[in-house]
Coordinates of C-alpha atoms in Angstrom, one line a residue:
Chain J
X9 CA 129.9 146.2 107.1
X10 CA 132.3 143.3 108.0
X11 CA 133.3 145.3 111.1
X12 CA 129.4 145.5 112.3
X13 CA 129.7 141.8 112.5
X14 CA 130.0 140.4 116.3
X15 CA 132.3 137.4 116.3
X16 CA 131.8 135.0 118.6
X17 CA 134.8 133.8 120.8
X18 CA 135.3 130.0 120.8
X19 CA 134.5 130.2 125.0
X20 CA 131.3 131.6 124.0
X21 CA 130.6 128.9 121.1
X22 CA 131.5 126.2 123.7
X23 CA 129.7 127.9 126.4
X24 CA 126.5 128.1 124.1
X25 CA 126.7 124.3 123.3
X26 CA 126.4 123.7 127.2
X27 CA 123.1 124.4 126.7
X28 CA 122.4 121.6 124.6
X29 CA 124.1 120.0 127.7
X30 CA 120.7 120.6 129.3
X31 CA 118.5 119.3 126.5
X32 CA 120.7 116.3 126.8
X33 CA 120.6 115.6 130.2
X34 CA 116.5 116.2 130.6
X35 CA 116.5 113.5 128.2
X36 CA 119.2 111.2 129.8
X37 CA 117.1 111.3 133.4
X38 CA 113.8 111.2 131.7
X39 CA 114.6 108.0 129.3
X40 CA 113.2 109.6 126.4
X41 CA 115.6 107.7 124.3
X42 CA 116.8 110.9 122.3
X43 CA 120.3 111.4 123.7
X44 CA 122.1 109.4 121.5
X45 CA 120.7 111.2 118.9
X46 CA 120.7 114.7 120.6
X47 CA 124.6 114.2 121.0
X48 CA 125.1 113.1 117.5
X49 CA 123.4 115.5 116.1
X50 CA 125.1 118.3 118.2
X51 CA 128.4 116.9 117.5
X52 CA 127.5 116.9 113.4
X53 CA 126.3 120.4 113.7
X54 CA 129.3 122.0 115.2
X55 CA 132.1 119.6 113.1
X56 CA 130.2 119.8 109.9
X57 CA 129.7 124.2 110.4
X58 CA 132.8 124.9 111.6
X59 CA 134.6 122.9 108.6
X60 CA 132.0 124.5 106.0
X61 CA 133.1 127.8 107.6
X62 CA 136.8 127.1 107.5
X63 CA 136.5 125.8 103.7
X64 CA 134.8 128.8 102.6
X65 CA 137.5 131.0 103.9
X66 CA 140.0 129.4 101.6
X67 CA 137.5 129.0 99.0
X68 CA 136.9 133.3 99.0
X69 CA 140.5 133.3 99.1
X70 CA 141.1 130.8 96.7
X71 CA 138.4 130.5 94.1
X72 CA 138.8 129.8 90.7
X73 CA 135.7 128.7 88.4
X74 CA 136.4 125.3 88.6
X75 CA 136.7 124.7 92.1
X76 CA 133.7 126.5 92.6
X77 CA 131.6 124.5 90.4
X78 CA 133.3 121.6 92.1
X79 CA 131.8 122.6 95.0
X80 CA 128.6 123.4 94.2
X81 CA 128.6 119.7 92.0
X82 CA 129.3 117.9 95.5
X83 CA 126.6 119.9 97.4
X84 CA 124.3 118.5 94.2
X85 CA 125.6 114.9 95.0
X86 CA 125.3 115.5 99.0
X87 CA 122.0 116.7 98.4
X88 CA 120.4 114.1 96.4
X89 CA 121.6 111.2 98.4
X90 CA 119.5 113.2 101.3
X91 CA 116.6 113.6 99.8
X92 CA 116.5 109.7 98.1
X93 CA 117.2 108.9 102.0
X94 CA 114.6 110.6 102.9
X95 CA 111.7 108.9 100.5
X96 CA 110.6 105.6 101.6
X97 CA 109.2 104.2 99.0
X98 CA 111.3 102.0 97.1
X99 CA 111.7 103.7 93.6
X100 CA 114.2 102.3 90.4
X101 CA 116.2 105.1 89.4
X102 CA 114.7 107.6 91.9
X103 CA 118.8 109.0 92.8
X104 CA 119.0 110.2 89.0
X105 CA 115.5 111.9 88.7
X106 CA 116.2 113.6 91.9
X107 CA 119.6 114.9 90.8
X108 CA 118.6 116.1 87.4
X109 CA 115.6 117.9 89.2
X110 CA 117.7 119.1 92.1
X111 CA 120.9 120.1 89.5
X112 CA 118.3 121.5 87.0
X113 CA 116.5 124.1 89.6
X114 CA 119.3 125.3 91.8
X115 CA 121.6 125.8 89.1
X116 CA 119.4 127.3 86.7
X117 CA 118.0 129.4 89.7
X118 CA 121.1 130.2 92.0
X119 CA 122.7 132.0 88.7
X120 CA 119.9 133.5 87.0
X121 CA 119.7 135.4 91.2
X122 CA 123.4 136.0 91.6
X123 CA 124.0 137.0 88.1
X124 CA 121.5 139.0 87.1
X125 CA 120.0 140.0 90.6
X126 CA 123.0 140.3 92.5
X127 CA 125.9 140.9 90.1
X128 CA 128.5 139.0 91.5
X129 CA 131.7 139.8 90.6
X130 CA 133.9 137.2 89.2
X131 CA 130.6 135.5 88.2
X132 CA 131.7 132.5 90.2
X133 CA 132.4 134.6 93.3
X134 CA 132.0 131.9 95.9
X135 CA 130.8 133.8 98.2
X136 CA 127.4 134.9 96.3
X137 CA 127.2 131.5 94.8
X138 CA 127.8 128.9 97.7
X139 CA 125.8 130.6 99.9
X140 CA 122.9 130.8 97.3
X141 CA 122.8 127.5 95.5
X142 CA 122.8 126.1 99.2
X143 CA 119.9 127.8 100.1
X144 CA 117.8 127.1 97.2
X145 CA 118.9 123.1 97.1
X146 CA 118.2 122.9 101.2
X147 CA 115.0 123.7 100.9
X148 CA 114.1 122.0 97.2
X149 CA 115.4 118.9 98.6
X150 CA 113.5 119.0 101.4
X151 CA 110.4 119.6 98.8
X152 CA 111.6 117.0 96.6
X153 CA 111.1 114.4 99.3
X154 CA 108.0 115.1 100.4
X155 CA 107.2 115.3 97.2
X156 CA 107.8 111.7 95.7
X157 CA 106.7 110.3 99.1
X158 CA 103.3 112.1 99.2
X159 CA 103.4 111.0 95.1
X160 CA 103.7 107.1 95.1
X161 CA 101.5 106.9 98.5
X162 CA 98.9 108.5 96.3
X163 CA 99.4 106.3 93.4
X164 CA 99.6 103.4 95.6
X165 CA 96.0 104.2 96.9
X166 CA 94.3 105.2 94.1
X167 CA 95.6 101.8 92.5
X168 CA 92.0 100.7 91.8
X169 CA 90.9 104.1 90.1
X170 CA 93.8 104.1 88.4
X171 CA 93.1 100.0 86.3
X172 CA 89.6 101.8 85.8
X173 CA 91.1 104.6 84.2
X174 CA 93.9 102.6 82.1
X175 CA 91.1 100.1 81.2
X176 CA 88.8 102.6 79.6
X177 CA 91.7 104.1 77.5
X178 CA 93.8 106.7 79.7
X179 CA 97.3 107.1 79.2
X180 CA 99.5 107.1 82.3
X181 CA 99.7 110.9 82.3
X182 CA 95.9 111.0 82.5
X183 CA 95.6 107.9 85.2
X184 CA 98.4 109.8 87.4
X185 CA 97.2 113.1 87.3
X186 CA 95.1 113.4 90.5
X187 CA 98.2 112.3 92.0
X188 CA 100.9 114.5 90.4
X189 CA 99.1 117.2 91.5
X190 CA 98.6 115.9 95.0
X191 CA 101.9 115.8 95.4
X192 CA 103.2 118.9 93.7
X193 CA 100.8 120.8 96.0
X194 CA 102.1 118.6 99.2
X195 CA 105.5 119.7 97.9
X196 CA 104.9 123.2 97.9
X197 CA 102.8 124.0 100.6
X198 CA 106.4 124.5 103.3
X199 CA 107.3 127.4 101.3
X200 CA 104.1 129.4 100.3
X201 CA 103.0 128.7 103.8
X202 CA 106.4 130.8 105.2
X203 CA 106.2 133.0 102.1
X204 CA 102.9 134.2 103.7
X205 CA 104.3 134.0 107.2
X206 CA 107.7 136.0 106.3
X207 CA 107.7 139.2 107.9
X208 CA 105.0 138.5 110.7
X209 CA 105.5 135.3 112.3
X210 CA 109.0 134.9 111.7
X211 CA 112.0 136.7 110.1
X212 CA 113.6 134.1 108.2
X213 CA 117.0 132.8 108.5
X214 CA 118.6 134.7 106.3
X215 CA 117.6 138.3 107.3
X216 CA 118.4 137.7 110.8
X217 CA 121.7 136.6 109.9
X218 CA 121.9 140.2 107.9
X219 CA 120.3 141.8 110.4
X220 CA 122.5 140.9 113.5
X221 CA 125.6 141.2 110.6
X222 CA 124.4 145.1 111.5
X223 CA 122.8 145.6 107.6
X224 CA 120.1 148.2 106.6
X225 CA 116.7 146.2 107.6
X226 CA 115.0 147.8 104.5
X227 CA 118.0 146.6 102.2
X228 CA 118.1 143.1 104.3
X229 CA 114.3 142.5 103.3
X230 CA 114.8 143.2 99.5
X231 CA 117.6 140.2 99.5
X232 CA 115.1 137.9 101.7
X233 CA 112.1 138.8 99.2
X234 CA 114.3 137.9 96.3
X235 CA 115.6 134.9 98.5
X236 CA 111.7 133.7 99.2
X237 CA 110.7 134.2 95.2
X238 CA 113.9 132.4 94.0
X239 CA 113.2 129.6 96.5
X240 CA 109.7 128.7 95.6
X241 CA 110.4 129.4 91.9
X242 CA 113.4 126.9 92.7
X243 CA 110.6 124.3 94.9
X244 CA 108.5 124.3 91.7
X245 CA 110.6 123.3 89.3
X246 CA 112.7 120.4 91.4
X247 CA 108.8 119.3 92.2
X248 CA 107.6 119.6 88.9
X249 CA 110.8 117.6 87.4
X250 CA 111.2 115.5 89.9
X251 CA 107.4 114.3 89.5
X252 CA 107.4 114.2 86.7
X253 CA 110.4 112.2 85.5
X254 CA 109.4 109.5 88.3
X255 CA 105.9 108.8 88.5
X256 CA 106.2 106.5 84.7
X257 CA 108.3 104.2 86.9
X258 CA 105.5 102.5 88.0
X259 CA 104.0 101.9 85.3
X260 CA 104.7 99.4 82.3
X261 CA 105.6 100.0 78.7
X262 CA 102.0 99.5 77.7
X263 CA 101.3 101.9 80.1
X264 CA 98.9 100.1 82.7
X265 CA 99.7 100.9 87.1
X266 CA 102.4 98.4 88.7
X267 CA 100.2 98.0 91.4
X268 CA 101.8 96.1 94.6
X269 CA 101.1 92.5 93.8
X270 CA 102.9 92.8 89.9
X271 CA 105.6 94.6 91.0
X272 CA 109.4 93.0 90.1
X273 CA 111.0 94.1 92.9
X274 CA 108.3 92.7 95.1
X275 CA 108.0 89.0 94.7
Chain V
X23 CA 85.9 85.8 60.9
X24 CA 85.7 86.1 64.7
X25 CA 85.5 89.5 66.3
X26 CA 88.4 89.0 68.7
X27 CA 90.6 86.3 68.7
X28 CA 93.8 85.0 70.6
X29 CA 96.4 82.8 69.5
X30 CA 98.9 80.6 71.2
X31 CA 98.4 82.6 74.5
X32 CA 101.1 81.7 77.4
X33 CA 100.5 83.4 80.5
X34 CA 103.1 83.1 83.8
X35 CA 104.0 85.0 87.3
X36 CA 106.6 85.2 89.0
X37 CA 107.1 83.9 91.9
X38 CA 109.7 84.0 94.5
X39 CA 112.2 83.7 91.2
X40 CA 110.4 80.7 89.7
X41 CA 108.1 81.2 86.9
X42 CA 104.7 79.7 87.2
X43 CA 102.6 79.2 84.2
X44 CA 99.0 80.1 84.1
X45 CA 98.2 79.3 80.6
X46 CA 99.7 77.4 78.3
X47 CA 100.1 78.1 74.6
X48 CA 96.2 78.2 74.1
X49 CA 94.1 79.9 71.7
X50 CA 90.3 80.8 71.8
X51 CA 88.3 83.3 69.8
X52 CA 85.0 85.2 70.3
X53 CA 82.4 85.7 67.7
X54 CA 80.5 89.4 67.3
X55 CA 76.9 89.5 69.4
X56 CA 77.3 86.7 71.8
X57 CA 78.5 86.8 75.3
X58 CA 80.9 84.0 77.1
X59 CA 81.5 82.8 80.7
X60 CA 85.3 82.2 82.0
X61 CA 84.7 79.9 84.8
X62 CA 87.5 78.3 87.0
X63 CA 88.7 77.7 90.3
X64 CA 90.3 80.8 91.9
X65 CA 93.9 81.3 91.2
X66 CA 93.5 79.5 88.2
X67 CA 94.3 82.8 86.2
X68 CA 91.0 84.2 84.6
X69 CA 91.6 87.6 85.9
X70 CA 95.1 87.4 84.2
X71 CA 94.2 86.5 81.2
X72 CA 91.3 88.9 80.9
X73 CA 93.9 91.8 82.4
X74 CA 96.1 90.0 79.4
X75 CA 93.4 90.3 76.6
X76 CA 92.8 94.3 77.8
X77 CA 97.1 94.6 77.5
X78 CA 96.9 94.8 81.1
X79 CA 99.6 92.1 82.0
X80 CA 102.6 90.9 79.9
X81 CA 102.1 87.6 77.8
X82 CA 104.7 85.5 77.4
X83 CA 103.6 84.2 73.7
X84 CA 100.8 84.7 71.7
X85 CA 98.8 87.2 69.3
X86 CA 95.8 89.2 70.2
X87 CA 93.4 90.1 67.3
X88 CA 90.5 92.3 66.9
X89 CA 88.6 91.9 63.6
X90 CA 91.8 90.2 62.2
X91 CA 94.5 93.0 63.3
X92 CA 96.8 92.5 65.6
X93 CA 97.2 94.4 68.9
X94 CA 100.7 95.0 68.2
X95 CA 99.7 97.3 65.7
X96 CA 97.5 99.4 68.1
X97 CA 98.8 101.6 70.7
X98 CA 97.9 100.0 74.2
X99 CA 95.3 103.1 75.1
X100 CA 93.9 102.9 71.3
X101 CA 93.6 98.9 71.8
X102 CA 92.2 99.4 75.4
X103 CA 89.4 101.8 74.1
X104 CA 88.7 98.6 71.9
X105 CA 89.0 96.2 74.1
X106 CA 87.5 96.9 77.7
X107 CA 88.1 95.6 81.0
X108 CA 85.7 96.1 83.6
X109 CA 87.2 95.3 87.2
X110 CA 85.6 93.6 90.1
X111 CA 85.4 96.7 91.9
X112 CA 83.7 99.5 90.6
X113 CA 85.6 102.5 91.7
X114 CA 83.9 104.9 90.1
X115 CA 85.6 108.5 90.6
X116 CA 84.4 110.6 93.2
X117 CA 81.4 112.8 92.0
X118 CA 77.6 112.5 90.1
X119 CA 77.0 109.8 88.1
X120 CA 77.0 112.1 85.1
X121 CA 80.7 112.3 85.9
X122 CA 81.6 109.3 85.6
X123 CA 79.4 108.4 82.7
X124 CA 81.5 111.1 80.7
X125 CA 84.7 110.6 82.3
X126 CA 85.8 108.5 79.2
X127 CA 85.4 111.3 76.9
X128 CA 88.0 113.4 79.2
X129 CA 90.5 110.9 77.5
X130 CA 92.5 111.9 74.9
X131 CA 91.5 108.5 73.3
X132 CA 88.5 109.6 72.7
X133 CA 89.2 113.2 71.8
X134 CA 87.9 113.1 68.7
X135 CA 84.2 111.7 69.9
X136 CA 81.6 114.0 70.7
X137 CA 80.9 113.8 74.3
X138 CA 76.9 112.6 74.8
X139 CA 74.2 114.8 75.8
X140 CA 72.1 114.2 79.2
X141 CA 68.8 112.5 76.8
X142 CA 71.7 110.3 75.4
X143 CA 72.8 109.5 79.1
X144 CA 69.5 109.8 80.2
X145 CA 68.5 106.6 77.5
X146 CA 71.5 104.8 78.4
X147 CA 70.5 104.9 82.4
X148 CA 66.9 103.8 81.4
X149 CA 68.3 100.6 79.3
X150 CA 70.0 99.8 82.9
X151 CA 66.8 100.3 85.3
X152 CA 68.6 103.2 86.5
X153 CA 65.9 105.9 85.4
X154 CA 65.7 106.7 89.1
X155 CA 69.0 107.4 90.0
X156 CA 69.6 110.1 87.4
X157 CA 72.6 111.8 86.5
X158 CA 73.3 114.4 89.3
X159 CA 73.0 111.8 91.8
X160 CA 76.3 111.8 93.7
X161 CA 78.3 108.1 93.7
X162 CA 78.2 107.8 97.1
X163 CA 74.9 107.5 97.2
X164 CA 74.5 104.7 94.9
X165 CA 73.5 101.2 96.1
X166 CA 76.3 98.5 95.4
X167 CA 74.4 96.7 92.6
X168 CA 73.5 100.2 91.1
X169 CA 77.7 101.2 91.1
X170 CA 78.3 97.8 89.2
X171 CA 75.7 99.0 86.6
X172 CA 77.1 102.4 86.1
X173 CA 80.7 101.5 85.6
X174 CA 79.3 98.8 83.2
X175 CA 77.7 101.5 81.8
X176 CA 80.9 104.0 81.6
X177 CA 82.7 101.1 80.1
X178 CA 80.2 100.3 77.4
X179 CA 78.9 104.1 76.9
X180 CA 82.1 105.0 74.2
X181 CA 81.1 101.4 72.6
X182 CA 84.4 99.7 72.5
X183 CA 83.8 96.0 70.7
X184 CA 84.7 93.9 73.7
X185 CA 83.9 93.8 76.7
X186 CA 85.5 91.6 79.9
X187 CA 83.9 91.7 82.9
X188 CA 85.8 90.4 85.9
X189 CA 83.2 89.3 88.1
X190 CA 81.0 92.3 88.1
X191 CA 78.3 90.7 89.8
X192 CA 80.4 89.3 92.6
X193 CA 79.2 91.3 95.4
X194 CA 75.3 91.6 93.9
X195 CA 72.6 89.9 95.2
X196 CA 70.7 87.3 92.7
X197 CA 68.1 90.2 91.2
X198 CA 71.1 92.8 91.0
X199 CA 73.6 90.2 89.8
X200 CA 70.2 89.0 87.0
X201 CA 69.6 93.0 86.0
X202 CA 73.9 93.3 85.0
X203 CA 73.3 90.2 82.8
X204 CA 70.4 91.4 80.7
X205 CA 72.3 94.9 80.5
X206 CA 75.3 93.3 79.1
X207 CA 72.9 90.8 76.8
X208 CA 71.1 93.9 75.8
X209 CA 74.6 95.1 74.6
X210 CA 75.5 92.7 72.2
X211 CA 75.1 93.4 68.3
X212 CA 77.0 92.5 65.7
X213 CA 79.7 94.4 66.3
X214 CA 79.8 93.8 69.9
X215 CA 81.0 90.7 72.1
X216 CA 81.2 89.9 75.9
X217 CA 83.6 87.4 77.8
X218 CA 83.1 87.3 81.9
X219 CA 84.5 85.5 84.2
X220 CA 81.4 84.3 86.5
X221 CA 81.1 82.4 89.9
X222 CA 77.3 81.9 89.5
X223 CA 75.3 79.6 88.1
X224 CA 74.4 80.4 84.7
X225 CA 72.1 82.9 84.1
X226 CA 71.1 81.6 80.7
X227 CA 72.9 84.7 78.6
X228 CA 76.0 83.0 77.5
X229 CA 76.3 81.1 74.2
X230 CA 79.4 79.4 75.7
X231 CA 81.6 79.2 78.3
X232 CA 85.4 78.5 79.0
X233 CA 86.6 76.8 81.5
X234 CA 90.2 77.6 82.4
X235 CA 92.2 75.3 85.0
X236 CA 95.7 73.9 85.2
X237 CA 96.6 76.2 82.6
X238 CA 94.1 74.5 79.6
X239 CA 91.6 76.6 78.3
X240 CA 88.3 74.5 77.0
X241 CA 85.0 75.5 75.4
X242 CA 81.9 74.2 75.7
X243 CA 78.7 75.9 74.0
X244 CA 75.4 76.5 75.9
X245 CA 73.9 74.2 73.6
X246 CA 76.0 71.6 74.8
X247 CA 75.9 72.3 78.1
X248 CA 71.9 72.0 77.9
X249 CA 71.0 75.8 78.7
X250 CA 68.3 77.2 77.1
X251 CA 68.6 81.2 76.4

């Protein structure tokens, strides 16, 4: 299968970034303001892929279970710091809920799939497990995010319901609940919305790649359907933990909203 | 012995790193079937310490009591159900009246209550002049003075033994703001008390009133103050 694979020469791969060249210079004579950022990001995009592609040729080659897991525990790290990035509201001790959600969901997720669905061989074969655990984290950091954002927002502007609520006896869970399930829902509307696209609007990343690798388009769909299931199974529980282990931040020991004015870190 | 009582109550915020006090190592306590006013100028800290009496804000010192036992012994929601606050803004949740009338027995507070039927709902409507709303009428649809009486009456329908109205009436016109005082007058029993921070003349339904400013708490009963009920 590894033969069907075109590689691209490195004159084509700079050839192909002249077309960004384009992008750039529309938005250089039309002051749009983007070409700082269009060149950055160009420049991170082919550094950052070519080195991920040139470590994981010497991690295949390589690989023992401990450097694997090494691996996988900086993408973890690299991945949370994203997705805290990402959320703008200020939250205390939002980087470890976000790690334990992201940690607890790809990991639990990415092996159940390449163990018992793929049967790598080692079990730590990087190049089932990297690939994988990448996948799933990408996208439930991305989910994360939106997440917690769409979560505290909510919170924030139910504020009022929510003193009703704690004044006539609820616990936080009950006050919060419109709101966790606002935001689990916000969360995991991106992948059930290309679940139901998958196949008709777009072929999803992965397939294509197996596709123009030259693989069997029947056996290329059965991997992205397992991919699509393992990623939204994946979405739902970094949602559901993440949610869940944050949205008692913002609220006191005895359980009543931290609304704007009586929050500490807002004087 | 007084239904609710609070002893050696210091209140403070914080502010840009300093700490400024509110209320100052005072005590006051409310006796069953008679209502109170909390007057003050604003800023002085009566929403504090009525957010304070519902465990809604942290005290620096002091002991709550209800019917002689402390609040420390109650879990916050279980003293909450007690002890009620009812905030300036209605915000009744989004729905019919009936829903928000039984919204307290959604708690799991109150899980052990039997939720009302529509004549017991029905009866409590009537007691506020509300006969001809009725219970499928959606929130929306409800006239300010007519929210304020239904969240009064989703506050007082599980019967919790204090009630602390922040300014209820605020935003009512005279009649409307009159019609919210009998309601909560008609509400007191002997098991039952009232304290309500008020920015309108007296409406004759308080047997005292408190008058909070530069963090000192005083009392002064209607007799006193030459009121007639």
């Amino acid at each position: 299968m590894t033969e069907s694979v075109v590689d691209i020469g490195y004159i084509e791969l700079f050839a192909a970034s002249a077309l960004m060249l384009v992008a750039g210079l529309v938005s250089w004579k039309l002051e749009l303001g983007q070409t700082r950022r269009i060149v950055v990001s160009s420049v991170r995009c082919f550094v950052q892929l070519l080195a991920a592609g040139f470590l994981l040729t010497y991690l295949f080659e390589f690989q023992t279970w401990w450097l694997v897991l090494l691996v996988l525990a900086a993408m973890v790290i690299a991945a949370t710091q994203i997705a805290t990035a990402r959320v703008k509201n200020r939250v205390p001790g939002l980087s470890g809920a976000v790690f334990v959600s992201l940690f607890v969901s790809s990991f639990a997720v990415g092996f159940i799939v390449v163990e018992g669905i793929v049967h790598a061989e080692p079990w730590y074969s990087a190049r089932q497990l990297v690939p994988i655990v990448g996948m799933i984290m990408g996208n439930a950091m991305a989910a994360v995010a939106v997440a917690i954002d769409r979560l505290f927002a909510d919170m924030d502007a139910r504020a009022s319901e929510m003193f009703s609520l704690v004044a006539l006896g609820a616990t936080p869970s009950e006050a919060a609940a419109p709101s966790l399930k606002a935001a689990i829902g916000a969360g995991m509307t991106p992948i059930l919305a290309n679940m139901s696209a998958a196949g008709i609007v777009t072929f999803p990343g992965m397939m294509t790649g197996q596709l123009l690798a030259g693989a069997d388009p029947v056996a290329a769909a059965k991997y992205q359907i397992v991919v699509m299931l393992m990623l939204s199974a994946a979405n739902t529980i970094a949602i559901v933990a993440a949610v869940y282990l944050t949205y008692r931040r913002r609220f006191s020991s005895d359980g009543y909203y931290l609304d704007k004015g009586i929050r500490a870190d807002n004087p | 012995m007084s239904l609710f009582h609070a002893e050696h109550i210091t209140l403070s915020y914080r502010c840009g790193g300093e700490a400024v006090t509110l209320l100052h190592d005072e005590s006051f306590a409310l006796e069953a079937g008679s209502v109170y006013d909390l007057v003050g100028p604003s800023g002085v800290g009566k929403s504090t310490l009525l957010r304070a009496c519902a465990l809604m804000m942290e005290r620096d010192t002091g002991e709550l009591y209800l019917d002689g036992h402390p609040s420390s012994g109650f879990q916050p929601a279980a003293w909450r159900r007690e002890v009620c606050l009812v905030p300036q803004q209605a915000s009744l949740v989004a729905g019919t009246v009936r829903d928000n009338l039984v919204l307290p027995w959604k708690l799991k507070v109150n899980a052990e209550m039997r939720s009302p039927s529509d004549d017991e709902l029905a009866c409590l409507l009537e007691a506020a002049d509300l006969s001809e709303v009725g219970l499928a009428r959606d929130v929306s649809r409800l006239s300010g003075g007519q929210a304020a009486r239904v969240a009064l009456l989703r506050a007082f329908a599980t019967r919790p033994h204090v009630l602390l109205l922040d300014e209820v009436d605020a935003a009512l016109d005279d009649d409307s703001a009159l019609a919210v005082g009998r309601l909560v007058h008609s509400f007191m029993n002997a098991r039952t008390t009232c304290l309500r921070i008020r920015h309108r003349a007296s409406d004759g339904f308080a047997s005292g009133t408190f008058a909070l400013s530069d963090g000192v708490l005083s009392f002064a009963s209607a007799a006193e103050d030459g009121a007639i009920l």
